PDB file of C-alpha atoms in Angstrom:
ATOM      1  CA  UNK T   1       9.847 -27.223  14.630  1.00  0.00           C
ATOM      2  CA  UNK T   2      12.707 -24.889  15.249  1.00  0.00           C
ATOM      3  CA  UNK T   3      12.567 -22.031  17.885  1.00  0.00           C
ATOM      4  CA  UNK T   4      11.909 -19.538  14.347  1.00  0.00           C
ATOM      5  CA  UNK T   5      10.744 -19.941  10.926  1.00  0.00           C
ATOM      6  CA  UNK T   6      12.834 -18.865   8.283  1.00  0.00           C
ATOM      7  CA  UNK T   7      11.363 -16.573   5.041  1.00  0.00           C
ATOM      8  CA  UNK T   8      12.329 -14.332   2.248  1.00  0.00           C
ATOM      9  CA  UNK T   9      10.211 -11.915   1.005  1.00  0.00           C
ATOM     10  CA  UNK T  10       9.482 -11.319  -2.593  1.00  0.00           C
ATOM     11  CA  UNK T  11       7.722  -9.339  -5.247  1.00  0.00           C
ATOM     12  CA  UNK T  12       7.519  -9.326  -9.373  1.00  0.00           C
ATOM     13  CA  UNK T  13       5.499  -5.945 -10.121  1.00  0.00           C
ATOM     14  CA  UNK T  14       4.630  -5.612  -6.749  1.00  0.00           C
ATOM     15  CA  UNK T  15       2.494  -9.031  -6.404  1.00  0.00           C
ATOM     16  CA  UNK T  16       4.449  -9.893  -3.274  1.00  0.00           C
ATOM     17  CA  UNK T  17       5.319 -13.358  -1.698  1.00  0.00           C
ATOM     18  CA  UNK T  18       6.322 -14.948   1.521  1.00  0.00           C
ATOM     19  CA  UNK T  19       9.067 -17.978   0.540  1.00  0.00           C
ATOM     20  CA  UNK T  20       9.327 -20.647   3.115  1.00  0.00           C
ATOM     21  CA  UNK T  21      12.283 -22.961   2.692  1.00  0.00           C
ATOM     22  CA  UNK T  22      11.771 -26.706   3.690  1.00  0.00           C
ATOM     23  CA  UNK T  23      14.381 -28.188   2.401  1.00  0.00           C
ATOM     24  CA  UNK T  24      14.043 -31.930   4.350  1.00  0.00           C
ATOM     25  CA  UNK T  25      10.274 -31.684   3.928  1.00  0.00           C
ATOM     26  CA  UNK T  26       9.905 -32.033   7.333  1.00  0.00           C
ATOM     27  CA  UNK T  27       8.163 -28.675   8.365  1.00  0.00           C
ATOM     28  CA  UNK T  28       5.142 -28.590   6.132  1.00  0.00           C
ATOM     29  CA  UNK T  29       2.647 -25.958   5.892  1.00  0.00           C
ATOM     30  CA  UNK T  30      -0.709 -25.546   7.142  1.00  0.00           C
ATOM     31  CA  UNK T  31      -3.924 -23.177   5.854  1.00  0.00           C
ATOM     32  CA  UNK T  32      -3.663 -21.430   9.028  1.00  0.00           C
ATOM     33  CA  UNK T  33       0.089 -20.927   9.353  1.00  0.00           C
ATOM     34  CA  UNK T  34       0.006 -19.731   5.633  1.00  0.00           C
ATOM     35  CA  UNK T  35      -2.795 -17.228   6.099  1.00  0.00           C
ATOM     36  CA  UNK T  36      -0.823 -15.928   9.748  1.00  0.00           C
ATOM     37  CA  UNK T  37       2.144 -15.326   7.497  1.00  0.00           C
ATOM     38  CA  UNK T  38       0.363 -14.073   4.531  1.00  0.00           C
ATOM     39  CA  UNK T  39      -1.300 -11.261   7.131  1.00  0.00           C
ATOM     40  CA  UNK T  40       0.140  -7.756   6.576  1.00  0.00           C
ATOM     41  CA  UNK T  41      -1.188  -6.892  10.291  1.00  0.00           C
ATOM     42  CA  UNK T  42      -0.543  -9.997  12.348  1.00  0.00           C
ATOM     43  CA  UNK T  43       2.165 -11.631  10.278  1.00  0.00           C
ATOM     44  CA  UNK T  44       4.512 -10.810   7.520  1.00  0.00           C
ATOM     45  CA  UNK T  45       2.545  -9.767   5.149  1.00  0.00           C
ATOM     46  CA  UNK T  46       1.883 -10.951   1.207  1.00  0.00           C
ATOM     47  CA  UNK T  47      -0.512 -12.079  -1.557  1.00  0.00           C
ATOM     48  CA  UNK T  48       0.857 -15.384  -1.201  1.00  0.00           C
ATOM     49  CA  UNK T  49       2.806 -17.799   0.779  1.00  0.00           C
ATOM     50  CA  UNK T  50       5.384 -20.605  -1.351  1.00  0.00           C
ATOM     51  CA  UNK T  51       6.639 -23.234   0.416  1.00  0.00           C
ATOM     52  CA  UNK T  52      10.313 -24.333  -0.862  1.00  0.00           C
ATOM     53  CA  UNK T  53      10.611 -28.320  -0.631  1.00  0.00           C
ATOM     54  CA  UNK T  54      11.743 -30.403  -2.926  1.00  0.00           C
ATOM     55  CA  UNK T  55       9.252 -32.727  -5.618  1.00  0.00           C
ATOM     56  CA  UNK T  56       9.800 -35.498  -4.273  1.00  0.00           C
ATOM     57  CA  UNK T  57       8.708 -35.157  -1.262  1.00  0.00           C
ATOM     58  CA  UNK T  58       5.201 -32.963  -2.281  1.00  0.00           C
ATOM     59  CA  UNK T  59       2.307 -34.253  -0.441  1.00  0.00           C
ATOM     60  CA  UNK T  60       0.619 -34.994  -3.585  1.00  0.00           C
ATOM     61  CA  UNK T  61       1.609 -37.548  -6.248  1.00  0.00           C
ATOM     62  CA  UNK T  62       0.857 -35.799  -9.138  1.00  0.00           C
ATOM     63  CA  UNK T  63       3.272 -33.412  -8.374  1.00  0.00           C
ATOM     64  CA  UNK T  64       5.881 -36.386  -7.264  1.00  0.00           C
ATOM     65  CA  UNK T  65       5.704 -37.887 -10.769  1.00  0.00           C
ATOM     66  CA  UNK T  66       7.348 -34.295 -11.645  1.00  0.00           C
ATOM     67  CA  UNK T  67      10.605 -35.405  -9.558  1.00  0.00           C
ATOM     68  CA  UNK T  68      12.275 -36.948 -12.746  1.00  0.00           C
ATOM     69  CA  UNK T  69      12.128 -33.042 -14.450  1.00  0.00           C
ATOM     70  CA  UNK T  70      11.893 -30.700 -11.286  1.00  0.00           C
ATOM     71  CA  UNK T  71      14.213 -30.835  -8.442  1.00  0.00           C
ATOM     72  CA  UNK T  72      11.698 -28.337  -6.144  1.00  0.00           C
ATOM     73  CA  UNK T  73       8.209 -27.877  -5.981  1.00  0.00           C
ATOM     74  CA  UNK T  74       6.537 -24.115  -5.746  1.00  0.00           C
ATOM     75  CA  UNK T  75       4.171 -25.230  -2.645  1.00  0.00           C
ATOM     76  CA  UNK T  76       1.680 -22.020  -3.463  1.00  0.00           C
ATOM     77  CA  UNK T  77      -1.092 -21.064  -0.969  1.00  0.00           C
ATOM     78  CA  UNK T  78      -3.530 -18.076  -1.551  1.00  0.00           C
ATOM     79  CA  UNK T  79      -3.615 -14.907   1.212  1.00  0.00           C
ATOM     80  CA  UNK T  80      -6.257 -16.857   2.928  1.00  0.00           C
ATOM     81  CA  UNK T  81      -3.689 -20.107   3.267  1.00  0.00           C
ATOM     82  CA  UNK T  82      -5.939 -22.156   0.385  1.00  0.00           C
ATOM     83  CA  UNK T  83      -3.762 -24.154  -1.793  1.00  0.00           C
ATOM     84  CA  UNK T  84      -3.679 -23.018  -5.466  1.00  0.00           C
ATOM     85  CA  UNK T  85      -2.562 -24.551  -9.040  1.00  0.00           C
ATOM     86  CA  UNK T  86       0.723 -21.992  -9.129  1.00  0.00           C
ATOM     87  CA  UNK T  87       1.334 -18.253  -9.783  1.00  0.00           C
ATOM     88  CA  UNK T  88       2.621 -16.824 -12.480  1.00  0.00           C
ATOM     89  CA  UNK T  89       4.528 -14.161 -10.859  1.00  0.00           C
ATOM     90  CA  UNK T  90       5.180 -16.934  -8.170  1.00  0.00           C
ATOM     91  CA  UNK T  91       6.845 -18.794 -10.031  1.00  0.00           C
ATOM     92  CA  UNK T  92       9.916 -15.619 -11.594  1.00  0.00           C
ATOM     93  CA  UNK T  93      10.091 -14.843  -7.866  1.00  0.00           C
ATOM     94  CA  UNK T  94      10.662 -18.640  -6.882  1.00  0.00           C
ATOM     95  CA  UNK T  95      13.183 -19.160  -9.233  1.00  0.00           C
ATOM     96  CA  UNK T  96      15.255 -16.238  -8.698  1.00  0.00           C
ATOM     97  CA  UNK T  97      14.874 -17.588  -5.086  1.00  0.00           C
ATOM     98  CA  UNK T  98      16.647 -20.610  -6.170  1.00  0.00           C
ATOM     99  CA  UNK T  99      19.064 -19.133  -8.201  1.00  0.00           C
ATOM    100  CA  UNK T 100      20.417 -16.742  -5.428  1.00  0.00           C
ATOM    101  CA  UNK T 101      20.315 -19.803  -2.747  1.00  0.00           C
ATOM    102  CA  UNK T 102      22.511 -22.414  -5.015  1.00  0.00           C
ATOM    103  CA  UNK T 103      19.377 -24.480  -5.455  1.00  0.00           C
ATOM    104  CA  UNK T 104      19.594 -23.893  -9.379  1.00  0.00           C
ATOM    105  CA  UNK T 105      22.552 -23.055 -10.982  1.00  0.00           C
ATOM    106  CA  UNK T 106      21.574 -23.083 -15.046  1.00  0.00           C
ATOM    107  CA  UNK T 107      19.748 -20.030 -16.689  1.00  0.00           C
ATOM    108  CA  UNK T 108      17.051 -22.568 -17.228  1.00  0.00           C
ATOM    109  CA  UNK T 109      15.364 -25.207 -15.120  1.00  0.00           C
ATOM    110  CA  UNK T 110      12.244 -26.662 -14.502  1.00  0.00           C
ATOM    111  CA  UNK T 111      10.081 -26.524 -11.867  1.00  0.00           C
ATOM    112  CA  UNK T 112       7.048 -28.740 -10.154  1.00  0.00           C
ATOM    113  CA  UNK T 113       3.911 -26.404  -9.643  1.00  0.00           C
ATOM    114  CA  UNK T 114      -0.057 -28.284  -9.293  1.00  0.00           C
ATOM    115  CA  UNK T 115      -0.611 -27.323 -12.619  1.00  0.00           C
ATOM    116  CA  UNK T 116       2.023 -29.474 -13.540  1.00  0.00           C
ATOM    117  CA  UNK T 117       6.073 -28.906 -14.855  1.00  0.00           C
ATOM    118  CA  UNK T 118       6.966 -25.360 -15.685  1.00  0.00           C
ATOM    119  CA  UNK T 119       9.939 -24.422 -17.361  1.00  0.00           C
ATOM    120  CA  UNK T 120      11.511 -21.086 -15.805  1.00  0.00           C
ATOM    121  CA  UNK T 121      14.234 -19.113 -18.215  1.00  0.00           C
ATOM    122  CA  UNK T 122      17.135 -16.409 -17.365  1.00  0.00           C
ATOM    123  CA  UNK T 123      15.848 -13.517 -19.875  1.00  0.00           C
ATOM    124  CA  UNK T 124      18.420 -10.373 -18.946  1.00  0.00           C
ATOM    125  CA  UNK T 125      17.446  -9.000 -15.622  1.00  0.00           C
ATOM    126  CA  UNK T 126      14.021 -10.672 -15.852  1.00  0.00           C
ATOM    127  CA  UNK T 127      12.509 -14.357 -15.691  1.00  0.00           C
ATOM    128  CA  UNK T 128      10.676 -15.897 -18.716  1.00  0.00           C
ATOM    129  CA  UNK T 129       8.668 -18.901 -17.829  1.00  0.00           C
ATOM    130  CA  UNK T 130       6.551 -21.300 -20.371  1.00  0.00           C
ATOM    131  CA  UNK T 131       3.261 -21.592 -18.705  1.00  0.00           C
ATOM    132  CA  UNK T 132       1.960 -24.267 -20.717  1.00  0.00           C
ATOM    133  CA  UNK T 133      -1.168 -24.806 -22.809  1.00  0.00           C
ATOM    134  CA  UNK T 134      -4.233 -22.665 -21.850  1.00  0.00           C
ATOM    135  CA  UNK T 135      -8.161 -23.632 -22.795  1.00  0.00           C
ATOM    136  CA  UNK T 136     -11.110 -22.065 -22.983  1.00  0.00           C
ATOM    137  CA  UNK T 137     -12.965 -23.002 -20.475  1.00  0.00           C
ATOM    138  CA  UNK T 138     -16.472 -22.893 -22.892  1.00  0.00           C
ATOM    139  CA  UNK T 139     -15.113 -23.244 -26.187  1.00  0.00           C
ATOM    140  CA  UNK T 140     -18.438 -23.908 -28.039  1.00  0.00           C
ATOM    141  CA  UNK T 141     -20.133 -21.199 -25.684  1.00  0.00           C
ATOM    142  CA  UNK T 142     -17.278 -18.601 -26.279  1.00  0.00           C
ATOM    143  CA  UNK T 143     -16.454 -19.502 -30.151  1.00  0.00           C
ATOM    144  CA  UNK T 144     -20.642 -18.975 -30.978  1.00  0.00           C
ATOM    145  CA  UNK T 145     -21.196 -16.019 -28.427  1.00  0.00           C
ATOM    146  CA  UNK T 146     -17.822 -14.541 -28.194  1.00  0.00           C
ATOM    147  CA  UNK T 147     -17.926 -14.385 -24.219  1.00  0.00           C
ATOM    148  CA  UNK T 148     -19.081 -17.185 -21.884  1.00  0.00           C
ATOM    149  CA  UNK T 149     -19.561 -15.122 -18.710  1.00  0.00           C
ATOM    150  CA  UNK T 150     -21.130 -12.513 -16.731  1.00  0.00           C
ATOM    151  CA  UNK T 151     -19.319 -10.438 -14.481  1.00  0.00           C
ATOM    152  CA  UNK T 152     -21.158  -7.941 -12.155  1.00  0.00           C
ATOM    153  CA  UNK T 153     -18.733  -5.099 -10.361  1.00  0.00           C
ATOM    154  CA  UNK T 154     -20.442  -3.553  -7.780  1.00  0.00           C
ATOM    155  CA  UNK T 155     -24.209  -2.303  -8.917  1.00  0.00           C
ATOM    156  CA  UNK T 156     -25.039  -1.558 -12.343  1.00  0.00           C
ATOM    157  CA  UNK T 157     -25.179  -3.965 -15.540  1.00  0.00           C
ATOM    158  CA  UNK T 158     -22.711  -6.866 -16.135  1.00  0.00           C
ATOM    159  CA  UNK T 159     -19.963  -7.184 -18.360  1.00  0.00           C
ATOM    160  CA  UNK T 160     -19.443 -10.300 -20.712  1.00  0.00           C
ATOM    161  CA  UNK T 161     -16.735 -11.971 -20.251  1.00  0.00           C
ATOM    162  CA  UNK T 162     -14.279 -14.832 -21.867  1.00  0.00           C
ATOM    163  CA  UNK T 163     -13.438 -17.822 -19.407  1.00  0.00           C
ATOM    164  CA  UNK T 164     -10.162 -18.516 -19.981  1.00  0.00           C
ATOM    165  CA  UNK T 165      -7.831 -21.714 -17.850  1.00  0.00           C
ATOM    166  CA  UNK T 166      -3.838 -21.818 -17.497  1.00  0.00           C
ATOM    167  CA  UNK T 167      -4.051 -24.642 -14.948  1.00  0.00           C
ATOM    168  CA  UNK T 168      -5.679 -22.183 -12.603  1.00  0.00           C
ATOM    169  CA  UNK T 169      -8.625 -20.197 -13.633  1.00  0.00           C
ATOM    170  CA  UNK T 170      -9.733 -16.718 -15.695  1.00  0.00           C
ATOM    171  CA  UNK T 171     -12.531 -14.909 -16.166  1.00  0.00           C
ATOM    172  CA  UNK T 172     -11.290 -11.509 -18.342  1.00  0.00           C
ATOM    173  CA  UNK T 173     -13.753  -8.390 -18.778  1.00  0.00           C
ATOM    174  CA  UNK T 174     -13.553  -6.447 -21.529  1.00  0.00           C
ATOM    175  CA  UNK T 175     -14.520  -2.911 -20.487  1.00  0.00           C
ATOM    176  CA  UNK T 176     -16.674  -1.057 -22.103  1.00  0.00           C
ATOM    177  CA  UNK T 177     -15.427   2.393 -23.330  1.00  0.00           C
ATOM    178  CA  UNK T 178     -17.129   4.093 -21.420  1.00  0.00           C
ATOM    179  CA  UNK T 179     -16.084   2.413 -18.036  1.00  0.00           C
ATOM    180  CA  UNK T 180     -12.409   3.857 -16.475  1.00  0.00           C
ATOM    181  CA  UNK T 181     -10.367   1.066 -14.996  1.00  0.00           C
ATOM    182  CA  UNK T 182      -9.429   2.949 -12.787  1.00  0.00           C
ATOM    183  CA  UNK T 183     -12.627   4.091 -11.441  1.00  0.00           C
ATOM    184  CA  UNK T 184     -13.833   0.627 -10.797  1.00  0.00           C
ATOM    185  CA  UNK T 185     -14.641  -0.632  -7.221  1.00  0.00           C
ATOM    186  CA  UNK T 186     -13.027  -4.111  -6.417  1.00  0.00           C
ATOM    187  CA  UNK T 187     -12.589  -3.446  -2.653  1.00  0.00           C
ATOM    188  CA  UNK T 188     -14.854  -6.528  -2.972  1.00  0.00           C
ATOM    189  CA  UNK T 189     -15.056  -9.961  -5.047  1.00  0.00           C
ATOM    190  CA  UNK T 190     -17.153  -9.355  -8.483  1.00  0.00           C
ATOM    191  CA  UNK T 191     -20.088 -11.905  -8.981  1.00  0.00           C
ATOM    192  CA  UNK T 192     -19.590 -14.620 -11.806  1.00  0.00           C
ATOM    193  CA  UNK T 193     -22.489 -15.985 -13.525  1.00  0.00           C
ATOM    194  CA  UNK T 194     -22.455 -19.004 -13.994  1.00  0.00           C
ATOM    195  CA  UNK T 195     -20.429 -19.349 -10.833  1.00  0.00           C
ATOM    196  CA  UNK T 196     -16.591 -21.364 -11.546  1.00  0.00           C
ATOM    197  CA  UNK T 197     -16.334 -24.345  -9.310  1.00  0.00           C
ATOM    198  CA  UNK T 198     -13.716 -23.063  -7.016  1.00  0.00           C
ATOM    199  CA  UNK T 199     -14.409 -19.608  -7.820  1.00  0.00           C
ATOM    200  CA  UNK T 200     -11.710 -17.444 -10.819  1.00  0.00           C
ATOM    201  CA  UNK T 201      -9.361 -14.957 -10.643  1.00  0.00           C
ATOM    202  CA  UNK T 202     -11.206 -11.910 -12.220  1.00  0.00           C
ATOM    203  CA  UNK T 203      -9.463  -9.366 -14.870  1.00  0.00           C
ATOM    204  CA  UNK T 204     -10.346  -6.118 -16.236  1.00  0.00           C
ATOM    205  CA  UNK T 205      -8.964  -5.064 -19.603  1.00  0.00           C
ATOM    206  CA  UNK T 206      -8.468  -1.438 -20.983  1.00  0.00           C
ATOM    207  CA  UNK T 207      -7.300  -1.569 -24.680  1.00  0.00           C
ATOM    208  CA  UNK T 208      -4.632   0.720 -25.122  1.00  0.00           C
ATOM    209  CA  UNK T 209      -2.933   0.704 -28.230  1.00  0.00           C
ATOM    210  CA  UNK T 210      -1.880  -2.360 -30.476  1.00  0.00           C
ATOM    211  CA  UNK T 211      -0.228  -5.189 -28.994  1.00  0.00           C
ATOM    212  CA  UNK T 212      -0.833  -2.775 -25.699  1.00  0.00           C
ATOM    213  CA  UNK T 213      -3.592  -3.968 -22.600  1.00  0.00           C
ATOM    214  CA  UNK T 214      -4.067  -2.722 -19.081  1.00  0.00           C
ATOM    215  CA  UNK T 215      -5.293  -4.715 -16.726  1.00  0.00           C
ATOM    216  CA  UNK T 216      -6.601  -4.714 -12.969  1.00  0.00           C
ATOM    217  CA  UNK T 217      -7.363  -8.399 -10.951  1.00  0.00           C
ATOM    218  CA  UNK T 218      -9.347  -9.047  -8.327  1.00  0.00           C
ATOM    219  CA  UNK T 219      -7.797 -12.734  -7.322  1.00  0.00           C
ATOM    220  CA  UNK T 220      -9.464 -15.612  -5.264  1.00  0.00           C
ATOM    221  CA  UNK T 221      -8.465 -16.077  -2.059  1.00  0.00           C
ATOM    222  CA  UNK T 222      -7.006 -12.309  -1.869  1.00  0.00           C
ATOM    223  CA  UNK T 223      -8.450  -9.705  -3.318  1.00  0.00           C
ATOM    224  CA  UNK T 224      -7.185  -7.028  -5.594  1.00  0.00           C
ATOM    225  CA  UNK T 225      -3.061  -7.526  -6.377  1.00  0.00           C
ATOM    226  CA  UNK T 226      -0.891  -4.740  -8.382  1.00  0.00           C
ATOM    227  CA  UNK T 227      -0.469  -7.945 -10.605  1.00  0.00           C
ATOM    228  CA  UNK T 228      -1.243 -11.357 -11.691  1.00  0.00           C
ATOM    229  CA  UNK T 229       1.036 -13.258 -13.963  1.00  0.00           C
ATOM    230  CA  UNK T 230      -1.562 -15.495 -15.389  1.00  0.00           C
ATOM    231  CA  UNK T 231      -3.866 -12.911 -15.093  1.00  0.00           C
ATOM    232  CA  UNK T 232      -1.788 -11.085 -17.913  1.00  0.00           C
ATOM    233  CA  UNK T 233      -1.773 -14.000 -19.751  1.00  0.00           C
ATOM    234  CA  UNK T 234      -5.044 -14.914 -19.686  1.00  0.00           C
ATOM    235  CA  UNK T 235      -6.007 -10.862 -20.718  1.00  0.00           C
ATOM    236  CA  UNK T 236      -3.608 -11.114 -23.744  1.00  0.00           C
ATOM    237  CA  UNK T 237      -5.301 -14.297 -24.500  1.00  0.00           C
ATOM    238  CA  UNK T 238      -9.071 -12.525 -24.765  1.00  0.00           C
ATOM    239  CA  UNK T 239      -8.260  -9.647 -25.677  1.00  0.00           C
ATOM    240  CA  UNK T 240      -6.549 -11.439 -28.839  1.00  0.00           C
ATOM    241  CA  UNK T 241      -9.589 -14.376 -28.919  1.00  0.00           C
ATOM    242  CA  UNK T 242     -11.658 -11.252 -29.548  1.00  0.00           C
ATOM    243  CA  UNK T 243      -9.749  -9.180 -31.955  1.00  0.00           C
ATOM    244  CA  UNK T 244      -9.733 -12.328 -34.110  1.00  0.00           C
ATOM    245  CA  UNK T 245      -6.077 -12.816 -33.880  1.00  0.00           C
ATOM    246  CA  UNK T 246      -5.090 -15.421 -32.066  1.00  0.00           C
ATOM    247  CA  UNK T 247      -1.998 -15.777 -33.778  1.00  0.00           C
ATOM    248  CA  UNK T 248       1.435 -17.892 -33.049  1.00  0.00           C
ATOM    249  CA  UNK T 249       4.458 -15.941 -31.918  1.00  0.00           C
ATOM    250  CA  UNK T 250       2.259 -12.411 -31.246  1.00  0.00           C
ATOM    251  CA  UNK T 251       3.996 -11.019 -28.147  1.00  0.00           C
ATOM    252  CA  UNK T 252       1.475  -8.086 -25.451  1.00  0.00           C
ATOM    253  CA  UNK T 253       2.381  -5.698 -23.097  1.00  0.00           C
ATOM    254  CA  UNK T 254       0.135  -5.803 -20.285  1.00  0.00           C
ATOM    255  CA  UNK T 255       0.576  -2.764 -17.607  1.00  0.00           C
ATOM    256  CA  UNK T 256      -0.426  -3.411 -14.547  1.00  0.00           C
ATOM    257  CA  UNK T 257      -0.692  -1.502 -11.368  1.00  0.00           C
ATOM    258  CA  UNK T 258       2.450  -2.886  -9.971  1.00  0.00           C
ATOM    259  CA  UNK T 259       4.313  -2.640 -13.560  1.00  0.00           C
ATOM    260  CA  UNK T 260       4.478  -3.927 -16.817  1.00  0.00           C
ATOM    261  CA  UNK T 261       4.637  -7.556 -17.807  1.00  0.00           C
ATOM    262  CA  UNK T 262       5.340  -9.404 -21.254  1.00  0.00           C
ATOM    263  CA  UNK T 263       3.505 -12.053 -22.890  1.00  0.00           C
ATOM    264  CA  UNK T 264       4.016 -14.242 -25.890  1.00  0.00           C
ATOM    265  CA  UNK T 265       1.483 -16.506 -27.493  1.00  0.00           C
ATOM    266  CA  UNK T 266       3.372 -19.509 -28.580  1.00  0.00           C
ATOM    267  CA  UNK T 267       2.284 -22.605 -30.378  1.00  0.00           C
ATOM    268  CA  UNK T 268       0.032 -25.200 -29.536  1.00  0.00           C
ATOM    269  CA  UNK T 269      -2.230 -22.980 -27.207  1.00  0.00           C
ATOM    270  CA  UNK T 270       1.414 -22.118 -25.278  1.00  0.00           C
ATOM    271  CA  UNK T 271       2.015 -19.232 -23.551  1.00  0.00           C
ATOM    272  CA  UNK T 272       4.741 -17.360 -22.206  1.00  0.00           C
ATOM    273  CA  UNK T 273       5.214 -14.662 -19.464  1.00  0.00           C
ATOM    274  CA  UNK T 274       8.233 -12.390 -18.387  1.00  0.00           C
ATOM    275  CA  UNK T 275       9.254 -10.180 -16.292  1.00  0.00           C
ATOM    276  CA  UNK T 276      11.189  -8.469 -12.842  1.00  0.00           C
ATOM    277  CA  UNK T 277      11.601 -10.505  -9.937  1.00  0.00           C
ATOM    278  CA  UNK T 278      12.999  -8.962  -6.807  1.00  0.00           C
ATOM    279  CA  UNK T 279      13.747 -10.134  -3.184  1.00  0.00           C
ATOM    280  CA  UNK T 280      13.726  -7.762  -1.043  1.00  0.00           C
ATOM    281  CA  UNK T 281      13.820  -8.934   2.791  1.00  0.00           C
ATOM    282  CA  UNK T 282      15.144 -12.023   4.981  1.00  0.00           C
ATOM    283  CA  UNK T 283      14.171 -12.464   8.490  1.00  0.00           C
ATOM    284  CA  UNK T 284      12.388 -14.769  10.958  1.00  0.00           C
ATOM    285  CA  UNK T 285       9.643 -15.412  13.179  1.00  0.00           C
ATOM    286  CA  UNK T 286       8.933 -16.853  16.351  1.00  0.00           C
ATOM    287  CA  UNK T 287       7.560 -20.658  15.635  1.00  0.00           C
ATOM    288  CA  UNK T 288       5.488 -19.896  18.895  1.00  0.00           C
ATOM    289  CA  UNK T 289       3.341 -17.338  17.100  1.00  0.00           C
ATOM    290  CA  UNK T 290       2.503 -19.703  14.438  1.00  0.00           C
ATOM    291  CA  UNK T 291      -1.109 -20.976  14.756  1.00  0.00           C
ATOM    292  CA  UNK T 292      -1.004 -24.782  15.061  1.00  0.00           C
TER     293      UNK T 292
END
């Protein structure tokens, strides 16, 4: 390894990343070295660490086979250095990476992520990027019941909720009216009943007009962000399951803490998210402090 490590730093609505280019494949990136980076005390600092290295040489062959569509793979590992499906937000903030390096020079590309191609698009001063066809996770459960889920915050009742998967996955809250977002405590994870095999990103939704959500996320591996991309998504997605409308071409605003976001329900069970991506630092680090 060289004598430092090499990063960017990057945010879209303030859910911020640490980019690590590997170019030759050759550095790799472990839980631990991930987590020391992702530290905002110790290391750099971020709600996420992505690893820059091209498809081909991905440690996993599922996300080889991408090679033929997507020159470079989004390597994305939680806060606590846990390797994830991909990030929404991730994934504006990676491309404009590549864009500004001379990795990618079209206005639209695709990507390799471990939930499989994603197709990133120049839209103004922001990203768009088609994030594929989402599920329910309990169709028959959610289409009978109208929530599939129960999601405790802090003490008091639960909230029902909709389980909802974009390759990595959802459980949205819809609030009751008489519960501020903002008042809510998610200094720590809420409890999900029954519990998701390698545990959900959690969203609560406040209504806010047509067309118009806001949302807070408490996110595995991390805790509370000022955004989730497929967070957003997934919120648009319930909040629209539940209003009865889950119809083609219907596009949400979704404020969250760290901004606003757009989504687009497309066809097929396709969505679509856009939005600001911003880098905002380059430096290095001393290999040595790297945990091994």
């Amino acid at each position: 390894m060289a004598d430092r490590l090499a990063f960017t730093k990057g945010h879209g609505t303030e859910n911020d990343f640490v980019l690590v280019p590997d170019l030759d494949g050759a550095l790799g990136l472990s839980a631990g070295r991930a987590a020391w980076l992702a530290d905002r005390r110790a290391g750099v600092g971020g709600d996420g660490v992505i690893r820059v290295v091209p498809a081909e040489l991905a440690d996993e062959p599922a996300v080889r086979a991408q090679a033929e569509q997507a020159r470079w793979f989004m390597d994305y590992r939680n806060a606590d250095g846990s390797a994830a499906e991909m990030c929404g937000n991730g994934t504006r903030v990676f491309a404009e990476y590549l864009r500004r390096e001379g990795l990618e020079a079209g206005d639209e590309f695709v990507i390799a992520t471990r939930a499989g191609a994603k197709t990133v698009r120049r839209d103004g001063d922001e990203w768009s990027v088609a994030l594929g066809p989402w599920r329910l996770a309990d169709a028959p459960t959610a289409e009978r019941d109208g929530f599939d889920a129960l999601v405790h915050v802090g003490g008091g009742d639960p909230y029902s909720a909709l389980s909802v998967d974009l390759g990595n996955p959802h459980t949205v809250v819809a609030l009751p009216e008489e519960v501020e977002l903002d008042a809510l405590d998610l200094t720590s994870a809420p409890s999900v009943r029954p519990e998701p095999r390698g545990g959900t990103n959690v969203e609560l939704v406040r209504p806010m007009g047509p067309g118009h959500i806001a949302m807070r996320v408490h996110e595995r591996g991390v805790g509370e962000t000022r955004s989730c991309g497929t967070g957003a998504c997934a919120a648009a997605i319930a909040t629209s399951f539940w209003a009865g409308s889950l119809d083609t071409g219907s596009t949400w605003l979704v404020d969250v803490p760290g901004g606003r976001l757009t989504v687009r329900l497309l066809a097929d069970h396709g969505v679509e998210l856009a939005g600001p991506a911003v880098l905002v630092a380059d430096g290095s680090v001393p290999s040595a402090l790297l945990p091994g």
